[in-house]
Tab-separated table of C-alpha atoms in Angstrom:
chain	number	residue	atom	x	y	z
A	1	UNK	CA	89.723	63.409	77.892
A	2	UNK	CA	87.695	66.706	77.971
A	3	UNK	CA	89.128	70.023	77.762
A	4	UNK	CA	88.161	72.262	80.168
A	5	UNK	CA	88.145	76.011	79.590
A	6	UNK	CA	88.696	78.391	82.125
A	7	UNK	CA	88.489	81.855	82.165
A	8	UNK	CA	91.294	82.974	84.206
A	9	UNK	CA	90.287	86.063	85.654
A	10	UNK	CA	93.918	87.419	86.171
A	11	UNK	CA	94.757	87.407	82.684
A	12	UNK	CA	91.304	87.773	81.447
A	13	UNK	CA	90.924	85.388	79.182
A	14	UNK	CA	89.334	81.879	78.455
A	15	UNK	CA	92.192	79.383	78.158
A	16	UNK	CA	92.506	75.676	78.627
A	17	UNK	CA	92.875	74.347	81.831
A	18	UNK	CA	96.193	72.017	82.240
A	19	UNK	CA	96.495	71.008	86.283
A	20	UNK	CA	100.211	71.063	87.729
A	21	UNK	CA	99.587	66.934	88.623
A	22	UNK	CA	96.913	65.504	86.861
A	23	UNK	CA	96.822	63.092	89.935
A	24	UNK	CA	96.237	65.913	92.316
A	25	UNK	CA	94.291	68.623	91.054
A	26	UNK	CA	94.107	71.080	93.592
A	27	UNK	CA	91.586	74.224	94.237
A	28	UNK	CA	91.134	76.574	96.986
A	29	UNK	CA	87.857	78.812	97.164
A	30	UNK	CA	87.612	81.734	99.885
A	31	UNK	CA	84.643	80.025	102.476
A	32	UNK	CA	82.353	82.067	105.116
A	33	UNK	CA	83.013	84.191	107.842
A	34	UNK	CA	80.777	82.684	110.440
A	35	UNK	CA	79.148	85.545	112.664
A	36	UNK	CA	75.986	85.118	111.210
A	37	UNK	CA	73.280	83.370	108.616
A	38	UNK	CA	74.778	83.481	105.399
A	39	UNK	CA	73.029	85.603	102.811
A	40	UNK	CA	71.281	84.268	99.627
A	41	UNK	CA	75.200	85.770	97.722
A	42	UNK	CA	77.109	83.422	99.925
A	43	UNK	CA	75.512	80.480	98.260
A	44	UNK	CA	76.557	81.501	94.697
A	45	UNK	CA	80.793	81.056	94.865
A	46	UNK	CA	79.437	77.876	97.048
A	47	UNK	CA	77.465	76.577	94.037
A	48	UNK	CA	79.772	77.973	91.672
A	49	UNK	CA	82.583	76.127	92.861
A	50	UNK	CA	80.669	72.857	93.564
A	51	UNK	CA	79.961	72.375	90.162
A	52	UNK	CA	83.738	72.898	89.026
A	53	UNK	CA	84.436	70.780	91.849
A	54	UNK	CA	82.256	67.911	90.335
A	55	UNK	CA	83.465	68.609	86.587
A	56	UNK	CA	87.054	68.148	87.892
A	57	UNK	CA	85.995	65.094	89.982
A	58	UNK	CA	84.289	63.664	86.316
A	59	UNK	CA	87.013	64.096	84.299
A	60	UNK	CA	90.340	63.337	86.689
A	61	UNK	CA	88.368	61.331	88.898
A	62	UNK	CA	86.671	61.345	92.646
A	63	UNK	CA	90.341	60.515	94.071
A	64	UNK	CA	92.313	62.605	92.298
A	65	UNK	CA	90.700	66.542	93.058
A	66	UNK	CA	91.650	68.186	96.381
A	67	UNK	CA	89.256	70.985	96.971
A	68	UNK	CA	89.874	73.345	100.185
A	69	UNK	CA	87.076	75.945	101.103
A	70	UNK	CA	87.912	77.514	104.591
A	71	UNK	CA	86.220	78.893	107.247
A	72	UNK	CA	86.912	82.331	109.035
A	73	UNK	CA	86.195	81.681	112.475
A	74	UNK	CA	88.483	85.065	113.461
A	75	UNK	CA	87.250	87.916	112.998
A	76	UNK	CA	85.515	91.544	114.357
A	77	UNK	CA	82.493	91.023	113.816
A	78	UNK	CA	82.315	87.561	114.984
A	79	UNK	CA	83.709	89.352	118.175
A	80	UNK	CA	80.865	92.265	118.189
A	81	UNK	CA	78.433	89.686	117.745
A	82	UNK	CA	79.860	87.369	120.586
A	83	UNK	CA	80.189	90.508	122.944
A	84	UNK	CA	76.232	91.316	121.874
A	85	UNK	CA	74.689	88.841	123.008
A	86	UNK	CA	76.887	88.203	126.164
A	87	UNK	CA	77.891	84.789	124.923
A	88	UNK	CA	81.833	82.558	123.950
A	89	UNK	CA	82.937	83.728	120.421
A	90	UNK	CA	82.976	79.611	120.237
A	91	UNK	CA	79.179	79.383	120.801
A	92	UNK	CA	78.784	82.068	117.704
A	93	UNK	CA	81.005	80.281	115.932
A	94	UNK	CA	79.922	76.507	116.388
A	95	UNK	CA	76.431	77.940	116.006
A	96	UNK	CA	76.613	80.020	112.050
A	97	UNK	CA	79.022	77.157	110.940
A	98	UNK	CA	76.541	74.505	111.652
A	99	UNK	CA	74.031	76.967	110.355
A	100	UNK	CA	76.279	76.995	107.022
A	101	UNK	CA	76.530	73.586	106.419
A	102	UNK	CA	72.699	73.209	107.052
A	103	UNK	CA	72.115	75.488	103.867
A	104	UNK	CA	74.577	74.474	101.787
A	105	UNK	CA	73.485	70.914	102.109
A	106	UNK	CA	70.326	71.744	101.486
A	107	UNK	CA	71.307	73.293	97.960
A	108	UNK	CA	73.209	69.431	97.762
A	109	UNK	CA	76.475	71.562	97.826
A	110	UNK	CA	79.190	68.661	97.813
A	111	UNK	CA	81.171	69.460	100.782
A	112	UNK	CA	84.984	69.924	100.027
A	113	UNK	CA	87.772	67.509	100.915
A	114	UNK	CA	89.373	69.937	103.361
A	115	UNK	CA	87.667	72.469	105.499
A	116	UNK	CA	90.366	74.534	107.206
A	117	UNK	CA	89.403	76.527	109.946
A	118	UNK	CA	91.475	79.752	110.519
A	119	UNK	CA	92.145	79.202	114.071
A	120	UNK	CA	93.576	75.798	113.944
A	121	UNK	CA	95.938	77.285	111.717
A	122	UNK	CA	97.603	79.795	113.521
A	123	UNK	CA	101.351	78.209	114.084
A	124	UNK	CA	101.242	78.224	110.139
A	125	UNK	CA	100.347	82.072	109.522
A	126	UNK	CA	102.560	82.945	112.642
A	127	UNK	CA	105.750	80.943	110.444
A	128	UNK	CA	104.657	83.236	107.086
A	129	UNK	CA	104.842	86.034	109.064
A	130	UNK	CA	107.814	85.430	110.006
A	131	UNK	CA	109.372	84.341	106.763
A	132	UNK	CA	107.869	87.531	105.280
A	133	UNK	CA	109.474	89.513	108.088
A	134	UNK	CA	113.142	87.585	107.566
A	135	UNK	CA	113.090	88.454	103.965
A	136	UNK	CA	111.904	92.052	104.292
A	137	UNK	CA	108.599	92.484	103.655
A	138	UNK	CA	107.419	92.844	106.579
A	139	UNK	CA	107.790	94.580	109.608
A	140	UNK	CA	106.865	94.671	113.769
A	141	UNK	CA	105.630	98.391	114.944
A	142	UNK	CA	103.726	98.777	118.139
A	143	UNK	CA	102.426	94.900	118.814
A	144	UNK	CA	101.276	94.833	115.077
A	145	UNK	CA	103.192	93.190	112.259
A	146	UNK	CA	102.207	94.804	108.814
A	147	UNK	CA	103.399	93.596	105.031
A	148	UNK	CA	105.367	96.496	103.420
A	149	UNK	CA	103.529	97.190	99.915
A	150	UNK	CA	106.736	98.342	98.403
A	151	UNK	CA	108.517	95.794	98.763
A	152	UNK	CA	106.849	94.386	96.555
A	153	UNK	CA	107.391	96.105	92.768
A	154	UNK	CA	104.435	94.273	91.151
A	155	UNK	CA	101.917	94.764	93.532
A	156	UNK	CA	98.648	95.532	92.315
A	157	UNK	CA	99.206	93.707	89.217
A	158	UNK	CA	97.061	91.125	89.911
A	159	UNK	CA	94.168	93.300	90.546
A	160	UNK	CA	95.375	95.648	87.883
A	161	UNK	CA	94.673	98.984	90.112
A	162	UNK	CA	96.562	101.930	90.735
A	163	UNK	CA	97.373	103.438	93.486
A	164	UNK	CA	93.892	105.535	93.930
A	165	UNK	CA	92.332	102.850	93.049
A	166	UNK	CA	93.744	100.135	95.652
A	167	UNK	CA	93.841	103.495	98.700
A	168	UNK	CA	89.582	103.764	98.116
A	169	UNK	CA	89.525	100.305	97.663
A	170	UNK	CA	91.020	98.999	100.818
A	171	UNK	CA	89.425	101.923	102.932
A	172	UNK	CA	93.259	102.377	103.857
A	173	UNK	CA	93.491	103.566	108.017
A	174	UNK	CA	95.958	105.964	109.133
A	175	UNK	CA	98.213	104.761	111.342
A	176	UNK	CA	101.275	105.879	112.889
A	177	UNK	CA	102.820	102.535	112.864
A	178	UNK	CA	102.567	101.838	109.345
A	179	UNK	CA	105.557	103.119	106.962
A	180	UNK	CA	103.186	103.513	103.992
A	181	UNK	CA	99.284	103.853	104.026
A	182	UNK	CA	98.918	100.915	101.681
A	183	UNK	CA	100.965	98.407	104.089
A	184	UNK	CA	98.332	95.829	105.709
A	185	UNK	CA	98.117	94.052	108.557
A	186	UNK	CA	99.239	90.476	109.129
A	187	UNK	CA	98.913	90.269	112.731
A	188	UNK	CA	97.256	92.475	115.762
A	189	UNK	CA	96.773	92.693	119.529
A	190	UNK	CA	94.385	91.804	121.085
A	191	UNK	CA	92.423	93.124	124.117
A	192	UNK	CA	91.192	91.058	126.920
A	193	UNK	CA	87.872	90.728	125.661
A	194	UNK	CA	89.017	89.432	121.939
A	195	UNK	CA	90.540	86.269	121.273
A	196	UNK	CA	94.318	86.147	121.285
A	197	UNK	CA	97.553	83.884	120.721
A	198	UNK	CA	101.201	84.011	121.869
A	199	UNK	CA	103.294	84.920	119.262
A	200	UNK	CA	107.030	86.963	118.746
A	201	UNK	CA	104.888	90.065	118.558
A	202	UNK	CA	102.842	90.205	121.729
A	203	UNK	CA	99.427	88.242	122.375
A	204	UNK	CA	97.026	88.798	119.537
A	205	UNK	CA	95.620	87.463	116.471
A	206	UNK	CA	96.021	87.453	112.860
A	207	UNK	CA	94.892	89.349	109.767
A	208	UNK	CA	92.386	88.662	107.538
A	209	UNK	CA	94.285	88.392	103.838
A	210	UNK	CA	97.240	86.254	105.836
A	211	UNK	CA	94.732	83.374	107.204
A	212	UNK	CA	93.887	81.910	103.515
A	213	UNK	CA	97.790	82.232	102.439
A	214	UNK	CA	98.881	79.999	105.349
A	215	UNK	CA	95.684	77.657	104.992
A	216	UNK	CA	96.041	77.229	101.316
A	217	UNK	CA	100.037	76.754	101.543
A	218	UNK	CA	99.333	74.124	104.337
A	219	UNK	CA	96.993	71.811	102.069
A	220	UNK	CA	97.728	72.479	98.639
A	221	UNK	CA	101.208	73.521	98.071
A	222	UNK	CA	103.393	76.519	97.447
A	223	UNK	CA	101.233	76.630	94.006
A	224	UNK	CA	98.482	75.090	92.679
A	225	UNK	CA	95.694	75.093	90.009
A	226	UNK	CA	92.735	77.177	90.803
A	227	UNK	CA	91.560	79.517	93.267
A	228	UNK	CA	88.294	80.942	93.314
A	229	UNK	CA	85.824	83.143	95.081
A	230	UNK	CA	83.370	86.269	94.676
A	231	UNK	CA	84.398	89.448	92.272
A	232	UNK	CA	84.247	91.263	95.606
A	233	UNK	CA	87.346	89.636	96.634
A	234	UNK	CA	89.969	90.648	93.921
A	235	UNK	CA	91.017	93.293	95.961
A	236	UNK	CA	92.369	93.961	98.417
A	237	UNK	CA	91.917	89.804	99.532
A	238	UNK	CA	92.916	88.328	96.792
A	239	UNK	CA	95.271	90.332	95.839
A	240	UNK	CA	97.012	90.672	99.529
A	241	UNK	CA	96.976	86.995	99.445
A	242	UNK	CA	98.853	86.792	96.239
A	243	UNK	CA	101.270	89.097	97.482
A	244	UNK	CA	102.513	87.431	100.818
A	245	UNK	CA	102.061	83.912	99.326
A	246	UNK	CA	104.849	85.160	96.855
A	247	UNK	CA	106.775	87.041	98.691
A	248	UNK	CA	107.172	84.134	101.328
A	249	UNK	CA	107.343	81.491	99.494
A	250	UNK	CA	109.667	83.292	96.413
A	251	UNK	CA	107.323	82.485	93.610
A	252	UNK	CA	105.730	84.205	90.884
A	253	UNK	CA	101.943	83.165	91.602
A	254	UNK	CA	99.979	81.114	93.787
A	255	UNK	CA	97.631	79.551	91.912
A	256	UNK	CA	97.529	79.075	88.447
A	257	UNK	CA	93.781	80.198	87.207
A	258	UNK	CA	91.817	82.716	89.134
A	259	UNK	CA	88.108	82.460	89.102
A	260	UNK	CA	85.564	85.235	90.198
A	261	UNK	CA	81.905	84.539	90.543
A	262	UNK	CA	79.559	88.041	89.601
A	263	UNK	CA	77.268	89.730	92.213
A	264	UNK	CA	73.658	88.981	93.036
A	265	UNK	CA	71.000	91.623	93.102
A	266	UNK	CA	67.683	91.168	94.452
A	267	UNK	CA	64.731	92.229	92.494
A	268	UNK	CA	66.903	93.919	90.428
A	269	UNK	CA	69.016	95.976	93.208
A	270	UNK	CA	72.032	95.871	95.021
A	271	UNK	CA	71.129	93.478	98.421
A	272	UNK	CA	71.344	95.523	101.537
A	273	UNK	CA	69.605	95.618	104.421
A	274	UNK	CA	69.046	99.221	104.664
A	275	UNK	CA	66.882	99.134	101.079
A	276	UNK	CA	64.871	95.758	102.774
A	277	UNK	CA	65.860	93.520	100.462
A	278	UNK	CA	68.386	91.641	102.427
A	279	UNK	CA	67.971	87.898	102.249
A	280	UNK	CA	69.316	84.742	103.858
A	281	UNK	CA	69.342	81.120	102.272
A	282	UNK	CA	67.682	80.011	105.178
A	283	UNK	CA	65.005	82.679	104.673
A	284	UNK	CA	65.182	81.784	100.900
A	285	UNK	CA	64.883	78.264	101.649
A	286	UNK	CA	61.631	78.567	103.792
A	287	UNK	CA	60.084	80.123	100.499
A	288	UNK	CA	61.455	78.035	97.533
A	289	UNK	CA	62.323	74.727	97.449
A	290	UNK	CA	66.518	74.482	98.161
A	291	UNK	CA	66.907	72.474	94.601
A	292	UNK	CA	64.960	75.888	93.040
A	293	UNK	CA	67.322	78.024	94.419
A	294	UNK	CA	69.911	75.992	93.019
A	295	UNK	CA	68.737	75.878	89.800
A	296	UNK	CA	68.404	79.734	89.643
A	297	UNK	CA	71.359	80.591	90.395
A	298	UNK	CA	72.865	78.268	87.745
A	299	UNK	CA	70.217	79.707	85.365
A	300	UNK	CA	72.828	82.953	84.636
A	301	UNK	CA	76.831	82.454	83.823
A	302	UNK	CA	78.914	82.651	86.654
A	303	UNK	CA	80.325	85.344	85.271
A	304	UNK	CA	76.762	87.297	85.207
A	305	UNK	CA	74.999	89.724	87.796
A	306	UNK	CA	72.131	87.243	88.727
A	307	UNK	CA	69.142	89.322	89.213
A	308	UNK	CA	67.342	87.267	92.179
A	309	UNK	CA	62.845	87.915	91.814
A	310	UNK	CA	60.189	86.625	92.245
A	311	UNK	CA	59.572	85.642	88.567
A	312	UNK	CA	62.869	83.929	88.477
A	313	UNK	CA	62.279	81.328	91.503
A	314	UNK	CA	58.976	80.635	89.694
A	315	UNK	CA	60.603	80.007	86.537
A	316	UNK	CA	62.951	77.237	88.329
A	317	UNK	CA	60.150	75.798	90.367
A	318	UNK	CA	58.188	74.940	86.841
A	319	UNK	CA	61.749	73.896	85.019
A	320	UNK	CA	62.130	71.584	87.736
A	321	UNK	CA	58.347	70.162	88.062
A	322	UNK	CA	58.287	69.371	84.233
A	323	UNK	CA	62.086	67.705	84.524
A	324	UNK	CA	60.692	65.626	87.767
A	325	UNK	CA	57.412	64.886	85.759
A	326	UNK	CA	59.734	63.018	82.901
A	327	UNK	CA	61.982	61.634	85.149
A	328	UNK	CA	59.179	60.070	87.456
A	329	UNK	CA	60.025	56.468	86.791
A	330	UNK	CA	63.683	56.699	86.297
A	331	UNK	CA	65.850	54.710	88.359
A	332	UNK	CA	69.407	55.086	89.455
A	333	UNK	CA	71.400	56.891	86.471
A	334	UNK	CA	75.370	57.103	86.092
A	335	UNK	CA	77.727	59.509	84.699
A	336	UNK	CA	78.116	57.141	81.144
A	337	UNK	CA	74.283	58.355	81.004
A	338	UNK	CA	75.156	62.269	80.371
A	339	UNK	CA	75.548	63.428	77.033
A	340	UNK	CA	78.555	64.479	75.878
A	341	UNK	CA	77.449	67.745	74.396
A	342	UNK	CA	76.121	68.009	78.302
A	343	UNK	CA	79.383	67.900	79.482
A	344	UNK	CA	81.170	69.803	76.894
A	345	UNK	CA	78.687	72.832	77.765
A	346	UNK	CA	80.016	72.606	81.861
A	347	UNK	CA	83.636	72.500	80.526
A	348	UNK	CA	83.465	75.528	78.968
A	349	UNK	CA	83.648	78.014	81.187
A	350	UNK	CA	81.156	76.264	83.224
A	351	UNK	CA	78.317	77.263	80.523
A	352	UNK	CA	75.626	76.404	82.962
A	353	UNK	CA	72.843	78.617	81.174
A	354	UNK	CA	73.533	76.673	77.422
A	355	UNK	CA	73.654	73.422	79.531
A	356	UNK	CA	70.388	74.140	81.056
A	357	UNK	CA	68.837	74.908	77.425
A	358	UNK	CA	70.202	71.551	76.591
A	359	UNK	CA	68.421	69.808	79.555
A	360	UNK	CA	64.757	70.898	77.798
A	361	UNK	CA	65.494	68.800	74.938
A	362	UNK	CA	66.013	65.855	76.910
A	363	UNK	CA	63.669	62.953	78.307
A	364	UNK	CA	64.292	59.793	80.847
A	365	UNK	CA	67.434	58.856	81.293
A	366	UNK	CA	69.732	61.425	79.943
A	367	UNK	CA	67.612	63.977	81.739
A	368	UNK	CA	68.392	62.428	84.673
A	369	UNK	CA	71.542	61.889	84.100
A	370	UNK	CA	72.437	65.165	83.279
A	371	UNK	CA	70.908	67.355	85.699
A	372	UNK	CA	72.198	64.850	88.582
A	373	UNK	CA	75.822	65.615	86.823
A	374	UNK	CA	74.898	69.700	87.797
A	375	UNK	CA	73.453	69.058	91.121
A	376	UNK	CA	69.562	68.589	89.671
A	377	UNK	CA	66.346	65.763	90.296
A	378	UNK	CA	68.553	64.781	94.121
A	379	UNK	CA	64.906	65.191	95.349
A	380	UNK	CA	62.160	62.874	94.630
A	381	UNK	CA	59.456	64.267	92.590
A	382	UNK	CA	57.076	63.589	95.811
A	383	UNK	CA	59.361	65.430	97.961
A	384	UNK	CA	59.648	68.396	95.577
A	385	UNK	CA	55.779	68.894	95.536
A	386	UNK	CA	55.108	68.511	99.044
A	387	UNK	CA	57.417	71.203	98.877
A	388	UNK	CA	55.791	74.247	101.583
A	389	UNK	CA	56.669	77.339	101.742
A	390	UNK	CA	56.297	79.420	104.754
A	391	UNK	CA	52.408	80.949	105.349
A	392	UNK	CA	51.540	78.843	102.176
A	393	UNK	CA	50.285	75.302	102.491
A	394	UNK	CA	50.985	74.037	98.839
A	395	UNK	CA	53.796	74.685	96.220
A	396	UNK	CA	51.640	76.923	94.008
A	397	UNK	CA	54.205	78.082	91.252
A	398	UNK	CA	54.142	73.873	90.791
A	399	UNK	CA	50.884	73.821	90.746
A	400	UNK	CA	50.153	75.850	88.217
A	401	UNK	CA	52.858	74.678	86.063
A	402	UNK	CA	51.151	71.290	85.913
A	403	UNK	CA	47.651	72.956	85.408
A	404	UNK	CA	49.406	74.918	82.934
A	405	UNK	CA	51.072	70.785	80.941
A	406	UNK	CA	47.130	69.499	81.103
A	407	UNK	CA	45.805	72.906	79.753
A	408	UNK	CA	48.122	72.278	76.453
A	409	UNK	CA	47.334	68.295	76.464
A	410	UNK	CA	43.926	69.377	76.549
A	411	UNK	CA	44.426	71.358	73.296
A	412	UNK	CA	46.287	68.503	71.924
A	413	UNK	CA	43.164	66.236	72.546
A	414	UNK	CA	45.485	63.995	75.037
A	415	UNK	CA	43.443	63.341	77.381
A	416	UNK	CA	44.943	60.272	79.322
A	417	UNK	CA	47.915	63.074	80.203
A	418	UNK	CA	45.169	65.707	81.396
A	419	UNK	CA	43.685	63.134	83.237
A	420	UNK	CA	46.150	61.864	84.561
A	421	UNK	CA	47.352	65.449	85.677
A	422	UNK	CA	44.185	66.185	86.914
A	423	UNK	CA	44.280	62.407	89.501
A	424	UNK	CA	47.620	63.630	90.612
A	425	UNK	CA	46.575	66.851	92.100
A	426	UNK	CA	43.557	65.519	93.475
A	427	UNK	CA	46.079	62.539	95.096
A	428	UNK	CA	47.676	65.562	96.955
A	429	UNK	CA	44.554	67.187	98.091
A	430	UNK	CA	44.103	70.162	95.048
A	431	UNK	CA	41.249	70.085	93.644
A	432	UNK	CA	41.047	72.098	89.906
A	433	UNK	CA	38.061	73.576	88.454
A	434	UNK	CA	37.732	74.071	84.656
A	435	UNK	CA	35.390	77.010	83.480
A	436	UNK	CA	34.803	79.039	80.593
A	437	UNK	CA	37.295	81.611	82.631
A	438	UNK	CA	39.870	79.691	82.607
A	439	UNK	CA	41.428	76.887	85.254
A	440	UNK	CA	41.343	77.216	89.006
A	441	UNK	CA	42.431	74.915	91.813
A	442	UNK	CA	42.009	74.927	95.392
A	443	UNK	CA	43.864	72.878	98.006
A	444	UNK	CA	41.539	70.831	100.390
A	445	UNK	CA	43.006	69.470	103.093
């Protein structure tokens, strides 16, 4: 069987991953919060996680991974966004979830086994409140229930911050309820014009950190193998959720490895919307084809900052056109096709930028095989050059990779290749001009 490495971001280190019941391997990754379209960093713990989700799935098999992403349908500025645009926080909701789906799918994100949403959960977190609050580490002040940070000793191990650290961090508020500024907030009132459930404490609704705990505990276990998300999340989410899971449930950890997936910068700075640089997948995927933007962001270790440019998506966009070019007349492939190097590369650590490098030196069937395995060639080759990208009427960056493969079997003297590069184009309306200035092409439609 292969060893998979993981490195487990609460100990920092790369160690071998051993699941508590190799039957039932069982991950949890932190999902969206759907108030609006997700931006272009959203997709990268999605893709991440899908392709640990498939290595698991290859080596203990399709029936024997559980893998829970949730969604956070709860939530402020769901409710600002709702109370915006005059319409039911479950029209906003409905809406950005299907939205979701539509661009993860189009990225051929595997969709998980469970999708828990937060509010069909609420009986569970109200019960983990309540254990917390039996066993003193929590208490009820003014219609809001908060966990008590000291009553913890350890906390802030897992996110190995003091207490500066964690007060900036959390953007602690001061409240007169609270006992201590660090204590958090597991459940809240709610005004008329927010959504709110009965509970021992007055009508309300729950906490952020607390929905994941209960959702997680509900379809995995008290423990379980891996639990994943964005570096963003360490603290105070991760860490909060750590805390109460324990604390309720009298354990020493939730899950067993902890996995963080680096930041994404655009253009080489941090995405915001106040520099202009703020992008959506579904904005991305009107200007790159969805299996390019895959591709890119598998092009840098998860553990990376991607830088997201121009340069990059036209990088991907050739990759893929020479891959689909030697994988034309390849039928159906299976997982006894991948190489085994292939697969060593994704098991360690998922090495996604070596396993890429190993994909160049591949042809036919393996190729196939192999970039199938990482998500890769789910398109047909037609499909990915009739590829158009919004304002433009032809895939260009593909278009001048192939102009680019008949320039060099040109200089090769293979001319049945450049000729037969040459009918291909002209079989999807682009015409290409040869001079003593070089190559040009024109689209005639």
């Amino acid at each position: 069987m292969t060893e998979i490495q993981i490195y487990n971001a609460q100990k920092k280190a790369k160690m071998a991953f051993t699941p508590i019941d190799a039957n039932n391997v069982r991950m949890y990754v932190c999902g969206p919060t759907v108030y609006d379209f997700a931006h272009i960093g959203n997709a990268r713990p999605a893709i991440v996680f899908d392709i640990m989700f498939r290595l698991l799935r290859h080596v203990y098999g399709e029936n024997q991974v559980t893998y829970a992403r949730n969604i956070t349908d709860v939530d402020d500025k769901i409710n600002q966004r709702a109370l915006d645009e005059n319409r039911s926080i479950a029209e906003v909701t409905e809406q950005t979830t299907a939205q979701y789906h539509a661009d993860i799918d189009a990225l051929n994100v595997l969709r998980p086994n469970i999708e828990p949403f937060a509010t069909q959960h609420i009986p569970e977190m109200i019960e983990m409140i309540e254990t917390l609050i039996a066993g003193g580490h929590a208490y009820a002040a003014e219609n809001h229930v908060l966990f008590s940070v000291k009553s913890m000793p350890e906390y802030g191990k897992f996110s190995r911050k003091n207490l500066d650290e964690m007060i900036a961090g959390a953007r602690v508020d001061v409240a007169t309820y609270k006992r201590d500024e660090m204590d958090f907030v597991l459940w809240k009132p709610s005004s008329d014009d927010q959504p709110a459930w009965p509970s021992p404490w007055g009508n309300g609704r729950p906490g952020w950190h607390i929905e994941c705990s209960a959702m997680a505990k509900k379809h995995l276990g008290i423990e379980f193998d891996i639990h994943g998300g964005g570096l963003d999340l360490i603290f105070p989410h991760h860490q909060n959720e750590v805390a109460q899971s324990c604390c309720a449930n009298n354990t020493d950890r939730m899950a067993n490895h902890w996995m963080h997936n680096e930041f994404l910068n655009v253009e080489g700075e941090k995405m915001s919307k106040s520099l202009g640089n703020f992008l959506t997948i579904n904005d991305a995927r009107k200007q790159h084809p969805a299996e390019a933007l895959r591709l890119m962001m598998l092009m840098t270790h998860y553990r990376k900052t991607i830088n997201w440019s121009k340069d990059s998506a036209k990088e991907a966009v050739a990759m893929l056109g020479k891959w689909h070019e030697k994988t034309a007349n390849i039928g159906e492939v299976s997982s006894a096709d991948i190489p085994a190097n292939f697969i060593d590369a994704i098991a360690d650590d998922l090495n996604t930028p070596f396993a890429i490098s190993l994909l160049h030196k591949m042809a036919g069937t393996p190729l196939k095989a192999a970039a199938q395995f990482i998500g890769l060639l789910y398109e047909t080759q037609a499909d990915f050059i009739s590829f158009k990208p919004a304002g433009i009427k032809i895939n260009a960056a593909y278009i001048e990779a192939l102009i680019e493969q008949r320039n060099t079997a040109k200089t090769n003297k293979d001319w049945p290749l450049a000729d037969k590069i040459r009918d291909d184009l002209m079989a999807k309306s682009v015409v290409i001009k040869d001079s003593t200035n070089g190559t040009s092409w024109e689209y005639k439609k």
